[in-house]
């Protein structure tokens, strides 16, 4: 298992995750072993042709009126980061901060997401970050299935353009929408799934907003991040 450098330790501290380093071996260990898990291949694996370039796609999102969320948004929240990233992080939908700033994961949950990425040696700028929805649902309600359906073509185009080696779905809503399932998040963790439309391998973890409310589960999120790092390295 990988060693923790002082900087990673600081980020884990910021995440609120305690890791144990044994005296005899300065290697990181977690209380529960990460299960060896099969790759779960979703039934439908159609590929998405890339129809748009980034400029056309971004413009289309900016002008989108495919669902009622355009009536209440301040602005669309397209996505941000490295367009050649190996890792793409996909969340649920913009919140109030994101709606104001036009960038995903800029609020408190975003700060924790940044810490989670740093804990596995990634800067926010190295990954590409997007959401299932490009517009904020009023009062932070869950995205409606029809909203997610209307918005999905934009996200699939982003995935097809970035061509990441791995997708990290953060939270139940993102994982369930991407994998077209009602399976509980806990049962989706620790496995490499496959995004049906693009075939990109996909791993699931908790949403940072949930982790802020439920810090006891940060340890499980840390296990998911180690699993992610192991998967991306062995790829
Ligand atoms: N939560 C999300 O899922 N996405 C954001 O961009 C912000 C908060």
CSV table of C-alpha atoms and ligand atoms in Angstrom, one decimal:
chain,number,residue,atom,x,y,z
A,1,UNK,CA,0.0,0.0,0.0
A,2,UNK,CA,1.2,3.5,-0.7
A,3,UNK,CA,3.1,5.6,1.8
A,4,UNK,CA,1.7,8.9,3.1
A,5,UNK,CA,3.8,11.9,2.6
A,6,UNK,CA,3.5,14.8,5.1
A,7,UNK,CA,1.4,16.8,2.7
A,8,UNK,CA,-1.1,13.9,2.1
A,9,UNK,CA,-1.3,13.5,5.9
A,10,UNK,CA,-2.2,17.1,6.2
A,11,UNK,CA,-4.9,16.8,3.6
A,12,UNK,CA,-6.3,13.7,5.4
A,13,UNK,CA,-6.3,15.6,8.6
A,14,UNK,CA,-8.3,18.3,6.8
A,15,UNK,CA,-10.7,15.7,5.6
A,16,UNK,CA,-11.0,14.5,9.2
A,17,UNK,CA,-9.7,11.0,8.3
A,18,UNK,CA,-7.4,9.3,10.7
A,19,UNK,CA,-5.0,6.7,9.3
A,20,UNK,CA,-2.8,4.4,11.2
A,21,UNK,CA,0.8,4.0,10.3
A,22,UNK,CA,2.4,0.9,11.9
A,23,UNK,CA,5.6,1.4,13.8
A,24,UNK,CA,7.3,-1.6,12.1
A,25,UNK,CA,6.4,-0.6,8.6
A,26,UNK,CA,5.8,3.0,7.7
A,27,UNK,CA,3.0,2.0,5.3
A,28,UNK,CA,-0.5,3.2,5.3
A,29,UNK,CA,-3.1,0.8,6.6
A,30,UNK,CA,-6.8,1.0,6.8
A,31,UNK,CA,-8.9,-0.8,9.4
A,32,UNK,CA,-10.9,-2.8,6.9
A,33,UNK,CA,-9.3,-4.3,3.8
A,34,UNK,CA,-10.5,-3.0,0.5
A,35,UNK,CA,-12.4,-5.9,-1.1
A,36,UNK,CA,-11.0,-7.3,-4.3
A,37,UNK,CA,-13.9,-6.8,-6.6
A,38,UNK,CA,-14.9,-7.8,-10.1
A,39,UNK,CA,-15.5,-5.3,-12.8
A,40,UNK,CA,-19.3,-4.8,-13.1
A,41,UNK,CA,-20.2,-4.4,-16.7
A,42,UNK,CA,-23.6,-2.8,-17.2
A,43,UNK,CA,-25.9,-4.5,-19.7
A,44,UNK,CA,-26.0,-1.7,-22.2
A,45,UNK,CA,-22.7,-0.5,-23.6
A,46,UNK,CA,-23.7,1.7,-26.5
A,47,UNK,CA,-21.0,4.2,-27.5
A,48,UNK,CA,-21.7,7.9,-27.8
A,49,UNK,CA,-20.4,9.6,-30.9
A,50,UNK,CA,-18.7,12.9,-30.4
A,51,UNK,CA,-21.0,15.4,-32.2
A,52,UNK,CA,-19.8,18.6,-30.7
A,53,UNK,CA,-16.5,20.4,-30.0
A,54,UNK,CA,-16.1,22.1,-26.6
A,55,UNK,CA,-17.1,25.5,-27.9
A,56,UNK,CA,-20.3,24.4,-29.5
A,57,UNK,CA,-21.2,22.2,-26.5
A,58,UNK,CA,-20.5,25.0,-24.0
A,59,UNK,CA,-22.6,27.4,-26.0
A,60,UNK,CA,-25.5,24.9,-26.3
A,61,UNK,CA,-25.5,24.4,-22.5
A,62,UNK,CA,-25.4,28.2,-21.9
A,63,UNK,CA,-28.5,28.6,-24.0
A,64,UNK,CA,-30.3,25.5,-22.9
A,65,UNK,CA,-34.0,25.6,-22.2
A,66,UNK,CA,-34.7,21.9,-22.3
A,67,UNK,CA,-36.3,21.8,-18.9
A,68,UNK,CA,-37.9,24.3,-16.4
A,69,UNK,CA,-34.7,24.8,-14.5
A,70,UNK,CA,-33.6,27.5,-16.9
A,71,UNK,CA,-36.3,29.7,-15.5
A,72,UNK,CA,-34.8,29.7,-12.0
A,73,UNK,CA,-31.0,29.5,-12.7
A,74,UNK,CA,-28.7,32.4,-12.3
A,75,UNK,CA,-26.4,30.8,-14.9
A,76,UNK,CA,-25.5,27.3,-16.2
A,77,UNK,CA,-22.7,25.4,-14.6
A,78,UNK,CA,-20.9,23.6,-17.4
A,79,UNK,CA,-17.9,21.9,-15.9
A,80,UNK,CA,-14.3,22.8,-15.1
A,81,UNK,CA,-10.8,21.4,-15.2
A,82,UNK,CA,-8.4,19.5,-17.4
A,83,UNK,CA,-10.1,18.5,-20.6
A,84,UNK,CA,-7.5,15.8,-21.1
A,85,UNK,CA,-7.9,14.5,-17.5
A,86,UNK,CA,-7.5,10.8,-16.6
A,87,UNK,CA,-10.1,11.2,-13.9
A,88,UNK,CA,-13.5,12.8,-14.3
A,89,UNK,CA,-15.5,13.6,-11.1
A,90,UNK,CA,-19.3,13.7,-11.6
A,91,UNK,CA,-21.6,15.2,-8.9
A,92,UNK,CA,-25.3,15.8,-8.7
A,93,UNK,CA,-26.2,19.4,-9.5
A,94,UNK,CA,-25.1,22.9,-8.8
A,95,UNK,CA,-26.0,24.4,-5.4
A,96,UNK,CA,-26.4,28.1,-4.5
A,97,UNK,CA,-22.7,28.8,-4.6
A,98,UNK,CA,-22.2,27.1,-7.9
A,99,UNK,CA,-25.2,28.8,-9.4
A,100,UNK,CA,-23.7,32.1,-8.4
A,101,UNK,CA,-20.2,31.4,-9.6
A,102,UNK,CA,-20.9,29.3,-12.6
A,103,UNK,CA,-18.4,26.6,-11.5
A,104,UNK,CA,-19.1,23.1,-10.0
A,105,UNK,CA,-18.1,22.3,-6.5
A,106,UNK,CA,-17.0,25.7,-5.2
A,107,UNK,CA,-18.9,25.7,-1.9
A,108,UNK,CA,-18.1,23.7,1.3
A,109,UNK,CA,-18.7,20.4,-0.4
A,110,UNK,CA,-16.3,21.5,-3.1
A,111,UNK,CA,-13.6,22.3,-0.5
A,112,UNK,CA,-13.9,18.8,0.9
A,113,UNK,CA,-13.8,17.4,-2.6
A,114,UNK,CA,-10.6,19.2,-3.2
A,115,UNK,CA,-9.1,17.8,0.0
A,116,UNK,CA,-10.3,14.3,-1.0
A,117,UNK,CA,-8.5,14.7,-4.4
A,118,UNK,CA,-5.3,16.0,-2.7
A,119,UNK,CA,-5.3,13.1,-0.4
A,120,UNK,CA,-4.7,10.8,-3.4
A,121,UNK,CA,-2.2,13.2,-4.9
A,122,UNK,CA,-4.4,15.1,-7.3
A,123,UNK,CA,-5.0,18.8,-7.6
A,124,UNK,CA,-8.4,20.0,-8.6
A,125,UNK,CA,-7.0,21.4,-11.8
A,126,UNK,CA,-5.8,18.0,-12.9
A,127,UNK,CA,-9.2,16.4,-13.0
A,128,UNK,CA,-12.4,17.3,-14.9
A,129,UNK,CA,-15.4,18.1,-12.7
A,130,UNK,CA,-19.0,18.1,-13.9
A,131,UNK,CA,-22.5,17.4,-12.7
A,132,UNK,CA,-25.5,15.4,-13.8
A,133,UNK,CA,-27.5,18.6,-14.1
A,134,UNK,CA,-26.1,21.9,-15.4
A,135,UNK,CA,-28.6,24.1,-13.6
A,136,UNK,CA,-29.5,24.4,-10.0
A,137,UNK,CA,-32.7,22.7,-8.8
A,138,UNK,CA,-34.6,25.2,-6.6
A,139,UNK,CA,-34.2,24.8,-2.9
A,140,UNK,CA,-31.5,22.2,-3.4
A,141,UNK,CA,-34.1,19.5,-4.1
A,142,UNK,CA,-33.0,16.3,-5.9
A,143,UNK,CA,-32.9,16.4,-9.7
A,144,UNK,CA,-36.1,15.0,-11.3
A,145,UNK,CA,-35.5,12.0,-13.6
A,146,UNK,CA,-36.8,14.0,-16.6
A,147,UNK,CA,-34.4,16.9,-15.8
A,148,UNK,CA,-31.5,14.4,-15.7
A,149,UNK,CA,-32.7,12.8,-18.9
A,150,UNK,CA,-32.8,16.2,-20.7
A,151,UNK,CA,-29.4,17.1,-19.5
A,152,UNK,CA,-27.7,13.7,-20.0
A,153,UNK,CA,-26.6,14.3,-23.6
A,154,UNK,CA,-24.4,17.2,-22.5
A,155,UNK,CA,-22.7,15.1,-19.9
A,156,UNK,CA,-22.2,12.2,-22.2
A,157,UNK,CA,-20.6,14.6,-24.7
A,158,UNK,CA,-18.3,15.9,-22.0
A,159,UNK,CA,-17.3,12.3,-21.1
A,160,UNK,CA,-16.7,11.5,-24.8
A,161,UNK,CA,-14.6,14.6,-25.3
A,162,UNK,CA,-12.5,14.2,-22.1
A,163,UNK,CA,-12.1,10.4,-22.6
A,164,UNK,CA,-11.1,9.9,-19.0
A,165,UNK,CA,-9.6,6.6,-17.9
A,166,UNK,CA,-12.0,6.6,-14.9
A,167,UNK,CA,-15.1,8.3,-13.7
A,168,UNK,CA,-15.7,8.9,-10.0
A,169,UNK,CA,-19.4,9.3,-9.3
A,170,UNK,CA,-19.9,11.2,-6.0
A,171,UNK,CA,-23.1,10.5,-4.2
A,172,UNK,CA,-26.1,8.3,-4.7
A,173,UNK,CA,-27.9,10.5,-7.2
A,174,UNK,CA,-24.9,10.7,-9.6
A,175,UNK,CA,-24.1,7.0,-9.3
A,176,UNK,CA,-27.7,5.9,-9.8
A,177,UNK,CA,-28.3,8.2,-12.8
A,178,UNK,CA,-25.0,7.3,-14.5
A,179,UNK,CA,-25.5,3.5,-14.0
A,180,UNK,CA,-29.3,3.6,-14.5
A,181,UNK,CA,-30.0,1.7,-11.3
A,182,UNK,CA,-31.8,2.0,-8.0
A,183,UNK,CA,-29.1,0.1,-6.1
A,184,UNK,CA,-28.1,1.7,-2.7
A,185,UNK,CA,-24.8,3.6,-2.8
A,186,UNK,CA,-23.3,1.3,-0.2
A,187,UNK,CA,-23.8,-1.7,-2.5
A,188,UNK,CA,-22.1,0.1,-5.4
A,189,UNK,CA,-18.9,1.0,-3.6
A,190,UNK,CA,-15.7,-1.1,-4.0
A,191,UNK,CA,-16.5,-2.2,-7.5
A,192,UNK,CA,-15.4,-1.0,-11.0
A,193,UNK,CA,-18.6,-0.4,-12.9
A,194,UNK,CA,-18.9,0.7,-16.5
A,195,UNK,CA,-20.7,3.8,-17.7
A,196,UNK,CA,-23.2,2.3,-20.2
A,197,UNK,CA,-23.1,5.0,-22.9
A,198,UNK,CA,-19.3,5.5,-23.1
A,199,UNK,CA,-17.9,2.3,-21.6
A,200,UNK,CA,-15.7,4.3,-19.3
A,201,UNK,CA,-14.9,2.5,-16.0
A,202,UNK,CA,-16.7,4.1,-13.1
A,203,UNK,CA,-16.2,4.0,-9.3
A,204,UNK,CA,-18.7,5.3,-6.7
A,205,UNK,CA,-18.2,7.1,-3.4
A,206,UNK,CA,-20.1,9.3,-1.0
A,207,UNK,CA,-21.0,12.8,-1.8
A,208,UNK,CA,-18.8,15.4,0.0
A,209,UNK,CA,-21.9,17.2,1.3
A,210,UNK,CA,-23.1,13.9,2.8
A,211,UNK,CA,-19.6,13.5,4.4
A,212,UNK,CA,-19.8,16.9,5.9
A,213,UNK,CA,-23.1,15.8,7.6
A,214,UNK,CA,-21.9,12.3,8.4
A,215,UNK,CA,-18.1,12.5,9.2
A,216,UNK,CA,-18.2,8.9,10.5
A,217,UNK,CA,-18.3,7.8,6.9
A,218,UNK,CA,-15.2,9.6,5.9
A,219,UNK,CA,-13.2,6.5,6.6
A,220,UNK,CA,-15.2,4.6,4.0
A,221,UNK,CA,-14.7,7.5,1.5
A,222,UNK,CA,-11.0,7.2,2.1
A,223,UNK,CA,-11.2,3.5,1.3
A,224,UNK,CA,-13.0,4.3,-1.9
A,225,UNK,CA,-10.2,6.8,-2.8
A,226,UNK,CA,-7.5,4.2,-2.2
A,227,UNK,CA,-9.5,1.8,-4.3
A,228,UNK,CA,-9.7,4.5,-7.0
A,229,UNK,CA,-6.0,5.1,-6.9
A,230,UNK,CA,-5.3,1.4,-7.1
A,231,UNK,CA,-7.6,1.0,-10.0
A,232,UNK,CA,-6.3,3.9,-12.0
A,233,UNK,CA,-2.7,2.6,-11.5
A,234,UNK,CA,-3.4,-0.9,-12.5
A,235,UNK,CA,-5.3,0.1,-15.6
B,1,LIG,N1,-23.0,19.3,-5.2
B,1,LIG,C1,-22.9,18.8,-6.4
B,1,LIG,O1,-23.3,17.6,-6.6
B,1,LIG,N2,-22.3,19.5,-7.4
B,1,LIG,C2,-21.9,20.7,-7.2
B,1,LIG,O2,-21.4,21.3,-8.1
B,1,LIG,C3,-22.0,21.3,-5.9
B,1,LIG,C4,-22.5,20.6,-4.9
